[in-house]
Short mmCIF file of C-alpha atoms and ligand atoms in Angstrom, two decimals:
data_model
loop_
_atom_site.label_atom_id
_atom_site.label_comp_id
_atom_site.label_asym_id
_atom_site.label_seq_id
_atom_site.Cartn_x
_atom_site.Cartn_y
_atom_site.Cartn_z
CA MET R 1 3.15 32.03 -4.88
CA ILE R 2 6.61 31.95 -6.53
CA VAL R 3 8.65 28.75 -6.76
CA LYS R 4 11.93 28.00 -8.46
CA ASN R 5 11.12 24.46 -9.66
CA LEU R 6 7.56 23.19 -9.86
CA VAL R 7 7.04 19.47 -10.49
CA VAL R 8 3.51 18.39 -11.39
CA GLY R 9 2.93 14.77 -10.40
CA CYS R 10 4.52 12.80 -7.58
CA GLY R 11 4.84 9.51 -9.46
CA LEU R 12 8.20 7.99 -10.31
CA ALA R 13 8.97 10.58 -13.01
CA GLY R 14 8.20 13.54 -10.74
CA ALA R 15 10.03 12.07 -7.75
CA VAL R 16 13.23 11.35 -9.70
CA ILE R 17 13.46 14.75 -11.39
CA ALA R 18 12.81 16.47 -8.04
CA GLU R 19 15.54 14.42 -6.36
CA ARG R 20 18.05 15.35 -9.08
CA ILE R 21 17.29 19.08 -8.84
CA ALA R 22 17.50 19.12 -5.05
CA THR R 23 20.61 16.98 -4.68
CA GLN R 24 22.57 18.02 -7.78
CA LEU R 25 21.61 21.70 -8.16
CA ASN R 26 20.90 22.42 -4.54
CA GLN R 27 17.71 24.19 -5.56
CA PRO R 28 14.26 24.06 -3.92
CA VAL R 29 11.48 22.02 -5.55
CA LEU R 30 7.75 21.97 -4.96
CA ILE R 31 5.99 18.77 -6.08
CA ILE R 32 2.22 18.89 -6.38
CA ASP R 33 -0.11 15.97 -7.02
CA LYS R 34 -3.86 15.96 -7.38
CA ARG R 35 -4.12 12.60 -5.65
CA PRO R 36 -4.14 12.29 -1.85
CA HIS R 37 -0.93 10.19 -1.90
CA ILE R 38 2.58 10.13 -3.37
CA ALA R 39 4.01 7.49 -5.78
CA GLY R 40 1.49 7.84 -8.64
CA ASN R 41 0.55 4.52 -10.18
CA ILE R 42 3.14 2.59 -8.20
CA TYR R 43 1.42 3.48 -4.92
CA ASP R 44 1.15 0.47 -2.61
CA TYR R 45 0.09 0.00 1.00
CA GLU R 46 0.13 -2.60 3.76
CA ASP R 47 -3.35 -4.04 4.18
CA THR R 48 -4.34 -3.43 7.81
CA LYS R 49 -6.21 -6.72 8.31
CA PHE R 50 -3.74 -9.25 6.92
CA GLY R 51 -0.48 -7.29 6.61
CA ILE R 52 -0.28 -7.99 2.89
CA ASN R 53 1.32 -5.39 0.62
CA VAL R 54 -1.21 -4.42 -2.09
CA HIS R 55 -0.64 -2.44 -5.30
CA ARG R 56 -3.53 0.04 -5.55
CA TYR R 57 -3.21 0.70 -9.31
CA GLY R 58 -2.31 -2.80 -10.48
CA PRO R 59 0.61 -5.21 -10.13
CA HIS R 60 4.15 -3.85 -10.39
CA VAL R 61 7.37 -5.85 -10.68
CA PHE R 62 10.55 -3.89 -11.25
CA HIS R 63 12.81 -5.22 -14.02
CA THR R 64 15.69 -3.67 -15.95
CA ASN R 65 18.88 -4.29 -17.87
CA ASN R 66 19.94 -0.72 -17.26
CA GLN R 67 22.80 -0.69 -14.74
CA ILE R 68 22.56 3.06 -14.17
CA VAL R 69 18.86 2.85 -13.35
CA TRP R 70 19.37 -0.15 -11.07
CA ASP R 71 22.21 1.56 -9.17
CA TYR R 72 20.24 4.78 -8.91
CA LEU R 73 17.14 3.13 -7.47
CA SER R 74 19.12 0.88 -5.17
CA GLN R 75 20.15 4.00 -3.21
CA PHE R 76 16.54 4.33 -2.06
CA THR R 77 15.45 0.78 -1.34
CA GLU R 78 16.54 -2.66 -0.35
CA TRP R 79 15.23 -5.35 -2.66
CA HIS R 80 13.28 -8.54 -2.46
CA TYR R 81 14.77 -10.50 -5.37
CA PHE R 82 11.91 -11.94 -7.34
CA MET R 83 11.76 -13.58 -10.77
CA TYR R 84 8.25 -13.07 -12.01
CA ARG R 85 6.39 -16.12 -13.34
CA VAL R 86 3.03 -15.89 -15.06
CA LYS R 87 0.60 -18.60 -16.16
CA ALA R 88 -2.35 -18.39 -18.54
CA VAL R 89 -5.36 -20.68 -18.51
CA ILE R 90 -5.61 -22.20 -22.00
CA ASP R 91 -8.19 -24.92 -22.67
CA GLY R 92 -8.53 -25.18 -18.89
CA ASN R 93 -4.79 -25.86 -18.32
CA GLU R 94 -2.30 -23.48 -16.75
CA ILE R 95 0.54 -22.92 -19.19
CA ASN R 96 3.64 -20.80 -18.98
CA ILE R 97 3.50 -17.25 -20.35
CA PRO R 98 5.46 -16.22 -22.40
CA PHE R 99 4.54 -19.27 -24.46
CA ASN R 100 7.68 -21.42 -24.64
CA LEU R 101 8.76 -25.01 -25.36
CA ASP R 102 7.29 -26.16 -22.03
CA SER R 103 3.94 -24.57 -22.97
CA LEU R 104 4.04 -26.45 -26.29
CA TYR R 105 4.18 -29.80 -24.48
CA LYS R 106 1.36 -28.75 -22.14
CA VAL R 107 -1.12 -28.01 -24.91
CA PHE R 108 -0.27 -30.63 -27.59
CA PRO R 109 0.26 -34.40 -27.59
CA LYS R 110 3.98 -35.23 -27.45
CA CYS R 111 4.27 -36.34 -31.09
CA LEU R 112 2.79 -33.06 -32.36
CA ALA R 113 4.76 -30.97 -29.85
CA ASP R 114 8.00 -32.75 -30.98
CA LYS R 115 7.28 -31.88 -34.60
CA LEU R 116 6.43 -28.24 -33.87
CA ALA R 117 9.45 -27.83 -31.58
CA MET R 118 11.75 -29.17 -34.35
CA ASN R 119 10.21 -26.74 -36.84
CA LEU R 120 10.59 -23.80 -34.48
CA LEU R 121 14.21 -24.69 -33.76
CA ASP R 122 14.97 -25.13 -37.48
CA LYS R 123 13.34 -21.89 -38.53
CA PHE R 124 14.32 -19.54 -35.69
CA GLY R 125 16.99 -21.31 -33.60
CA PHE R 126 17.23 -22.13 -29.89
CA ASN R 127 16.86 -19.38 -27.30
CA LYS R 128 15.35 -16.93 -29.75
CA LYS R 129 12.40 -14.67 -29.01
CA ILE R 130 9.77 -13.91 -31.65
CA SER R 131 6.62 -11.87 -31.54
CA ILE R 132 3.27 -13.44 -32.35
CA LEU R 133 2.87 -11.07 -35.31
CA GLU R 134 6.23 -12.30 -36.66
CA LEU R 135 5.27 -15.97 -36.18
CA ASN R 136 1.98 -15.24 -37.97
CA LYS R 137 3.95 -14.27 -41.08
CA THR R 138 5.51 -17.73 -41.50
CA ASN R 139 4.71 -19.77 -44.65
CA ASP R 140 5.45 -23.20 -43.19
CA ASN R 141 2.15 -25.09 -42.69
CA ASP R 142 3.00 -26.55 -39.29
CA LEU R 143 4.26 -23.22 -37.94
CA LYS R 144 1.22 -21.48 -39.41
CA PHE R 145 -0.94 -23.93 -37.44
CA LEU R 146 1.05 -23.16 -34.29
CA ALA R 147 0.91 -19.40 -34.92
CA ASN R 148 -2.87 -19.53 -35.32
CA PHE R 149 -3.18 -21.57 -32.13
CA ILE R 150 -1.09 -19.17 -30.01
CA TYR R 151 -2.70 -16.13 -31.62
CA GLU R 152 -6.24 -17.38 -30.94
CA LYS R 153 -5.64 -18.87 -27.50
CA VAL R 154 -3.11 -16.51 -25.91
CA PHE R 155 -3.29 -13.11 -27.64
CA LEU R 156 -6.61 -12.49 -29.34
CA GLY R 157 -9.04 -12.72 -26.41
CA TYR R 158 -6.70 -11.01 -23.95
CA THR R 159 -5.90 -8.15 -26.34
CA ILE R 160 -9.54 -7.55 -27.26
CA LYS R 161 -10.40 -7.40 -23.56
CA GLN R 162 -7.44 -5.19 -22.69
CA TRP R 163 -7.43 -2.79 -25.65
CA GLY R 164 -10.79 -3.26 -27.38
CA VAL R 165 -8.97 -4.10 -30.64
CA LYS R 166 -7.04 -7.03 -32.19
CA PRO R 167 -3.24 -7.36 -31.72
CA GLU R 168 -2.55 -6.33 -35.35
CA ASP R 169 -4.46 -3.05 -34.82
CA LEU R 170 -1.94 -1.89 -32.20
CA ASP R 171 1.70 -1.04 -32.57
CA GLU R 172 3.69 -4.32 -32.72
CA SER R 173 5.60 -3.16 -29.62
CA VAL R 174 2.51 -3.99 -27.51
CA SER R 175 2.16 -7.73 -28.23
CA SER R 176 5.93 -8.16 -28.57
CA ARG R 177 6.23 -7.19 -24.87
CA VAL R 178 5.21 -10.83 -24.37
CA PRO R 179 7.11 -12.74 -27.06
CA ILE R 180 7.28 -16.47 -27.75
CA TYR R 181 10.44 -17.99 -26.26
CA ILE R 182 12.07 -20.84 -28.15
CA SER R 183 13.58 -22.15 -24.95
CA ARG R 184 12.45 -23.41 -21.56
CA ASP R 185 12.94 -20.03 -19.90
CA ASN R 186 9.92 -19.79 -17.62
CA ARG R 187 10.42 -16.18 -16.48
CA TYR R 188 8.02 -13.42 -17.52
CA PHE R 189 10.91 -10.99 -17.95
CA GLN R 190 14.46 -11.80 -19.03
CA ASP R 191 16.12 -8.71 -17.56
CA LYS R 192 19.28 -8.97 -15.48
CA TYR R 193 17.66 -7.23 -12.50
CA GLN R 194 14.19 -8.21 -11.32
CA ALA R 195 12.94 -7.31 -7.86
CA ILE R 196 10.36 -5.66 -5.67
CA PRO R 197 11.23 -2.98 -3.09
CA LEU R 198 11.46 -4.82 0.21
CA LYS R 199 9.39 -2.18 2.02
CA GLY R 200 7.14 -1.42 -0.95
CA TYR R 201 7.09 1.17 -3.74
CA THR R 202 5.53 3.98 -1.69
CA THR R 203 8.34 3.80 0.87
CA MET R 204 10.87 3.80 -1.97
CA VAL R 205 9.34 6.99 -3.44
CA GLU R 206 9.20 8.51 0.05
CA ASN R 207 12.96 7.92 0.29
CA ILE R 208 13.60 9.41 -3.17
CA ILE R 209 11.92 12.69 -2.22
CA ASP R 210 13.19 12.79 1.37
CA HIS R 211 15.26 15.97 1.08
CA PRO R 212 15.04 19.30 2.94
CA LEU R 213 14.77 21.19 -0.36
CA ILE R 214 11.77 19.14 -1.56
CA ASP R 215 8.24 20.07 -0.51
CA VAL R 216 5.19 18.02 -1.46
CA GLN R 217 1.64 19.32 -1.68
CA LEU R 218 -1.02 16.65 -2.24
CA ASN R 219 -4.69 17.07 -3.28
CA THR R 220 -3.54 19.90 -5.54
CA ASP R 221 -4.49 19.99 -9.21
CA PHE R 222 -2.13 22.04 -11.36
CA PHE R 223 -5.03 23.41 -13.39
CA ASP R 224 -6.68 24.80 -10.25
CA ILE R 225 -3.58 26.73 -9.17
CA LYS R 226 -1.74 27.52 -12.39
CA ASP R 227 -2.88 31.14 -12.52
CA SER R 228 -1.84 31.79 -8.92
CA ILE R 229 1.63 30.21 -9.05
CA LYS R 230 4.78 31.47 -10.75
CA TYR R 231 7.75 29.22 -11.48
CA GLU R 232 11.17 29.45 -13.08
CA ARG R 233 10.93 25.88 -14.39
CA LEU R 234 7.99 23.53 -14.71
CA PHE R 235 8.33 19.75 -14.94
CA PHE R 236 5.00 18.32 -16.02
CA THR R 237 4.27 14.58 -15.68
CA GLY R 238 0.50 14.76 -16.28
CA PRO R 239 -1.29 14.23 -19.61
CA ILE R 240 0.07 16.35 -22.47
CA ASP R 241 -3.36 16.86 -24.10
CA GLU R 242 -4.81 18.22 -20.87
CA PHE R 243 -1.87 20.63 -20.52
CA PHE R 244 -2.80 22.14 -23.90
CA ASN R 245 -6.49 22.18 -23.03
CA TYR R 246 -7.31 19.39 -25.54
CA GLU R 247 -6.80 21.90 -28.36
CA TYR R 248 -6.28 19.19 -31.01
CA GLY R 249 -8.55 16.59 -29.36
CA GLU R 250 -8.09 13.93 -26.68
CA LEU R 251 -5.35 11.31 -26.65
CA PRO R 252 -7.04 7.97 -25.92
CA TYR R 253 -6.13 5.81 -22.95
CA ARG R 254 -7.21 2.45 -21.59
CA SER R 255 -8.30 2.30 -18.00
CA LEU R 256 -8.90 -0.51 -15.53
CA ASP R 257 -11.51 -1.30 -12.97
CA ILE R 258 -9.48 -3.24 -10.41
CA LYS R 259 -11.50 -5.32 -7.99
CA PHE R 260 -9.71 -6.43 -4.82
CA VAL R 261 -11.15 -9.52 -3.14
CA GLU R 262 -10.18 -10.97 0.25
CA TYR R 263 -10.33 -14.72 0.69
CA ASP R 264 -10.54 -16.60 3.93
CA LYS R 265 -7.98 -19.17 2.84
CA GLU R 266 -4.22 -19.28 2.68
CA TYR R 267 -3.80 -19.25 -1.11
CA PHE R 268 -6.25 -18.55 -3.94
CA GLN R 269 -4.20 -19.52 -6.98
CA SER R 270 -1.04 -21.41 -7.94
CA GLY R 271 1.22 -18.36 -8.40
CA PRO R 272 1.35 -14.56 -8.39
CA GLN R 273 -0.33 -13.92 -11.74
CA ILE R 274 -2.78 -15.94 -13.83
CA ASN R 275 -3.93 -14.59 -17.21
CA TYR R 276 -7.32 -15.45 -18.67
CA PRO R 277 -7.22 -14.88 -22.44
CA GLU R 278 -10.23 -17.13 -23.05
CA ASN R 279 -12.40 -16.97 -19.96
CA TYR R 280 -14.10 -14.32 -17.85
CA ASP R 281 -14.28 -10.53 -18.33
CA TYR R 282 -11.07 -9.78 -16.46
CA THR R 283 -7.64 -10.16 -18.05
CA ARG R 284 -5.66 -11.40 -15.06
CA SER R 285 -5.78 -12.18 -11.37
CA VAL R 286 -2.89 -11.27 -9.10
CA GLU R 287 -2.31 -12.67 -5.61
CA TYR R 288 -0.16 -10.15 -3.77
CA LYS R 289 1.20 -12.26 -0.91
CA TYR R 290 3.45 -14.04 -3.42
CA TYR R 291 5.27 -10.78 -4.21
CA LEU R 292 7.06 -10.32 -0.91
CA GLU R 293 6.48 -13.93 0.23
CA GLN R 294 4.23 -12.66 3.02
CA LYS R 295 2.56 -15.14 5.35
CA SER R 296 -1.10 -14.89 6.39
CA HIS R 297 -4.07 -17.23 6.86
CA ASN R 298 -5.92 -14.98 4.41
CA THR R 299 -5.14 -13.68 0.99
CA ILE R 300 -5.88 -10.69 -1.29
CA VAL R 301 -6.37 -11.02 -5.04
CA SER R 302 -7.00 -8.33 -7.67
CA PHE R 303 -9.00 -8.84 -10.86
CA GLU R 304 -8.45 -6.35 -13.71
CA TYR R 305 -11.45 -5.36 -15.85
CA PRO R 306 -10.26 -3.18 -18.74
CA ARG R 307 -12.29 -0.07 -19.58
CA THR R 308 -12.17 2.81 -22.02
CA PHE R 309 -10.73 5.87 -20.27
CA GLU R 310 -13.34 8.54 -19.64
CA ARG R 311 -12.42 11.91 -18.14
CA GLY R 312 -13.77 12.39 -14.64
CA ILE R 313 -14.93 8.76 -14.46
CA ASN R 314 -11.76 6.66 -14.24
CA GLU R 315 -7.93 6.86 -14.35
CA ARG R 316 -5.52 6.93 -17.28
CA TYR R 317 -3.60 3.65 -17.14
CA TYR R 318 -2.29 2.85 -20.62
CA PRO R 319 -1.55 5.09 -23.62
CA VAL R 320 -2.75 3.35 -26.79
CA PRO R 321 0.23 2.99 -29.11
CA ASN R 322 -0.69 3.30 -32.80
CA MET R 323 0.16 5.63 -35.70
CA LYS R 324 -2.92 7.83 -35.33
CA ASN R 325 -2.29 8.55 -31.67
CA GLN R 326 1.43 9.12 -32.24
CA THR R 327 0.59 11.73 -34.87
CA LEU R 328 -1.73 13.52 -32.46
CA TYR R 329 0.91 13.36 -29.71
CA ASP R 330 3.53 14.79 -32.11
CA LYS R 331 1.24 17.74 -32.81
CA TYR R 332 1.01 18.52 -29.09
CA TYR R 333 4.73 17.99 -28.60
CA LYS R 334 5.54 20.62 -31.24
CA LYS R 335 3.78 23.19 -29.07
CA LEU R 336 6.41 22.68 -26.39
CA ILE R 337 9.02 24.42 -28.53
CA ASP R 338 7.35 27.74 -27.70
CA LEU R 339 7.71 27.11 -23.97
CA ASN R 340 11.36 27.28 -23.01
CA ASN R 341 10.97 26.69 -19.27
CA VAL R 342 8.58 23.72 -19.45
CA TYR R 343 9.70 20.07 -19.56
CA PHE R 344 7.50 17.04 -20.14
CA LEU R 345 8.35 13.60 -18.83
CA GLY R 346 6.67 10.34 -17.76
CA ARG R 347 4.07 7.96 -19.12
CA LEU R 348 1.31 10.55 -19.51
CA ALA R 349 3.34 13.55 -20.65
CA ASP R 350 5.41 11.55 -23.16
CA TYR R 351 2.37 9.38 -24.05
CA LYS R 352 4.60 6.29 -24.01
CA TYR R 353 3.96 2.78 -22.71
CA TYR R 354 6.96 3.09 -20.36
CA ASN R 355 7.93 0.52 -17.77
CA MET R 356 9.22 1.88 -14.46
CA ASP R 357 12.88 1.64 -15.48
CA GLN R 358 12.20 3.59 -18.68
CA VAL R 359 10.54 6.37 -16.66
CA ILE R 360 13.61 6.62 -14.43
CA GLU R 361 15.92 6.58 -17.44
CA ARG R 362 13.82 9.34 -19.03
CA ALA R 363 14.03 11.53 -15.92
CA LEU R 364 17.78 10.99 -15.47
CA THR R 365 18.48 11.67 -19.17
CA LEU R 366 16.34 14.81 -19.20
CA PHE R 367 18.17 16.10 -16.15
CA ASN R 368 21.66 15.30 -17.52
CA SER R 369 21.08 16.45 -21.10
CA LYS R 370 18.84 19.50 -20.67
CA ILE R 371 18.88 20.85 -17.14
CA LEU R 372 22.54 20.46 -16.19
CA THR R 373 23.77 21.84 -19.52
CA LEU R 374 21.29 24.70 -19.39
CA ILE R 375 22.59 25.72 -16.03
CA GLY R 376 26.16 25.34 -17.27
CA GLU R 377 27.23 23.04 -14.47
CA LYS R 378 28.28 20.11 -16.64
P1 FAD K 401 2.24 8.27 -12.88
O1 FAD K 401 2.63 7.22 -11.90
O2 FAD K 401 0.91 8.15 -13.56
O3 FAD K 401 2.33 9.67 -12.13
C1 FAD K 401 1.76 10.84 -12.65
C2 FAD K 401 1.23 11.63 -11.47
O4 FAD K 401 0.81 12.93 -11.93
C3 FAD K 401 0.00 10.99 -10.83
O5 FAD K 401 0.22 10.78 -9.45
C4 FAD K 401 -1.12 11.99 -11.08
O6 FAD K 401 -2.05 12.07 -10.03
C5 FAD K 401 -0.34 13.29 -11.23
N1 FAD K 401 -1.05 14.30 -12.01
C6 FAD K 401 -1.55 14.17 -13.25
N2 FAD K 401 -2.16 15.32 -13.63
C7 FAD K 401 -2.02 16.19 -12.60
C8 FAD K 401 -2.44 17.51 -12.39
N3 FAD K 401 -3.14 18.18 -13.30
N4 FAD K 401 -2.14 18.10 -11.22
C9 FAD K 401 -1.45 17.43 -10.27
N5 FAD K 401 -1.03 16.18 -10.41
C10 FAD K 401 -1.31 15.54 -11.57
N6 FAD K 401 6.03 -0.97 -14.97
C11 FAD K 401 6.99 -1.88 -14.68
O7 FAD K 401 8.18 -1.59 -14.85
N7 FAD K 401 6.66 -3.11 -14.19
C12 FAD K 401 5.36 -3.50 -13.98
O8 FAD K 401 5.10 -4.62 -13.52
C13 FAD K 401 4.34 -2.56 -14.30
N8 FAD K 401 3.03 -2.89 -14.12
C14 FAD K 401 2.07 -1.98 -14.43
C15 FAD K 401 0.73 -2.35 -14.24
C16 FAD K 401 -0.27 -1.47 -14.54
C17 FAD K 401 -1.72 -1.86 -14.34
C18 FAD K 401 0.04 -0.17 -15.06
C19 FAD K 401 -1.04 0.82 -15.41
C20 FAD K 401 1.37 0.21 -15.25
C21 FAD K 401 2.39 -0.69 -14.94
N9 FAD K 401 3.73 -0.34 -15.08
C22 FAD K 401 4.71 -1.28 -14.79
C23 FAD K 401 4.14 1.01 -15.55
C24 FAD K 401 4.38 2.00 -14.41
O9 FAD K 401 3.20 2.13 -13.64
C25 FAD K 401 4.73 3.36 -15.00
O10 FAD K 401 5.85 3.26 -15.86
C26 FAD K 401 5.07 4.43 -13.96
O11 FAD K 401 4.31 4.31 -12.80
C27 FAD K 401 4.85 5.80 -14.58
O12 FAD K 401 5.27 6.82 -13.70
P2 FAD K 401 4.92 8.34 -14.03
O13 FAD K 401 5.49 9.16 -12.95
O14 FAD K 401 5.29 8.63 -15.43
O15 FAD K 401 3.31 8.39 -14.04
N1 UDP K 402 -0.86 -10.25 -23.94
C1 UDP K 402 -1.75 -11.21 -24.35
N2 UDP K 402 -1.91 -12.34 -23.58
C2 UDP K 402 -1.24 -12.53 -22.44
C3 UDP K 402 -0.33 -11.55 -22.01
C4 UDP K 402 -0.17 -10.40 -22.78
O1 UDP K 402 -2.42 -11.05 -25.37
O2 UDP K 402 -1.43 -13.58 -21.78
C5 UDP K 402 -0.70 -9.03 -24.79
C6 UDP K 402 -1.80 -8.01 -24.50
O3 UDP K 402 -2.06 -7.28 -25.67
C7 UDP K 402 -1.15 -7.15 -23.45
C8 UDP K 402 0.29 -7.05 -24.02
O4 UDP K 402 0.54 -8.39 -24.52
O5 UDP K 402 -1.76 -5.90 -23.32
C9 UDP K 402 1.35 -6.65 -23.03
O6 UDP K 402 1.29 -7.50 -21.89
P1 UDP K 402 1.95 -7.07 -20.50
O7 UDP K 402 1.85 -8.22 -19.58
O8 UDP K 402 3.29 -6.50 -20.77
O9 UDP K 402 0.95 -5.91 -20.04
P2 UDP K 402 0.98 -4.94 -18.78
O10 UDP K 402 1.63 -5.68 -17.64
O11 UDP K 402 1.71 -3.71 -19.20
O12 UDP K 402 -0.48 -4.70 -18.54
#
């Protein structure tokens, strides 16, 4: 078979690059995916029993400050505007996450909370965000006490469950995704745009790739067909180490065992997401009916049990950001220079802990900077 543009992977990265090629270059695209469905890790579906929209590969809330990405995606979906709020159970109490001034008053007696709040405000200022690793570096005795408390109660247990290592053994960018807010901002994200596609993520991806020049072939693994297919350009959104046949060794990932449980009651928990840094073997429970404010007498909740990724056993969910893995990734990336018609993009191919908006930005930038200029149409 001969195709002009082959896209491997029908997740967000694959869908966006295919859309650009079809609509901007007027060229045909074949997208293949080894899974039986489109949308990659943002695949969701309407539960047939209760009509609740469920996220098959874990909870997804879209958030961005990037106007271009927001405008781009808004062509393909209407939105349910939704400010995400997350609680964590600490010493048996539900507190706000990110830890903020409200959380302080939930876990300490008022006199101690007053003192710590004053210290935080003096040292860092109101409305500032700091990472736990930054707060840990403080010399002030009271703030050191607070840093130890938040580190032990919020970050340590959760991070060991999620990653199998302590927060300081990962790139600081991981724990600083959930900073400490010196304010009463109770939102999980602070981005300008926060929303969930009104008809779900799968429908949104369906709309992105709905073009006469785009064909999709599911249940098709690139490595099974690569010798029988010829392409002018290949856009690869699968794992970079697999593409190069693990020549330098495997890039590690974390996986999840997600258990979905139906309950015969209207609500299971107080809000969409509850984190459990201290208790249980799962990291968080997510109750999906909160996402689109769906009504049902029943409810569906997922519990995430982190696992080491093992080939052929489970799925790649999270790249593990640290120096060692970055060095290995860089070694693979250098091999791309020899391949002038192959482009890598997405969470697996770039081995980056991207959020959805960063994946879209990556695909749009790749298209604008490399493909358009290459073709001389810019
Ligand atoms: P993927 O969605 O992984 O798509 C890659 C596709 O390639 C897959 O469908 C795969 O089957 C296919 N593929 C791989 N190898 C082959 C092959 N050899 N042949 C054929 N097909 C192949 N982001 C947010 O912004 N907000 C959130 O709330 C959020 N929550 C998340 C929660 C969890 C549990 C996880 C794991 C991620 C979350 N993300 C969130 C991140 C988001 O899922 C990713 O940024 C995004 O889905 C990545 O898209 P992608 O296209 O790069 O990768
Ligand atoms: N984290 C934590 N406790 C929490 C929430 C997050 O220790 O209650 C840490 C943990 O290391 C986690 C990281 O912060 O993996 C990023 O959290 P985020 O919610 O962004 O993870 P994701 O939604 O990507 O799984």
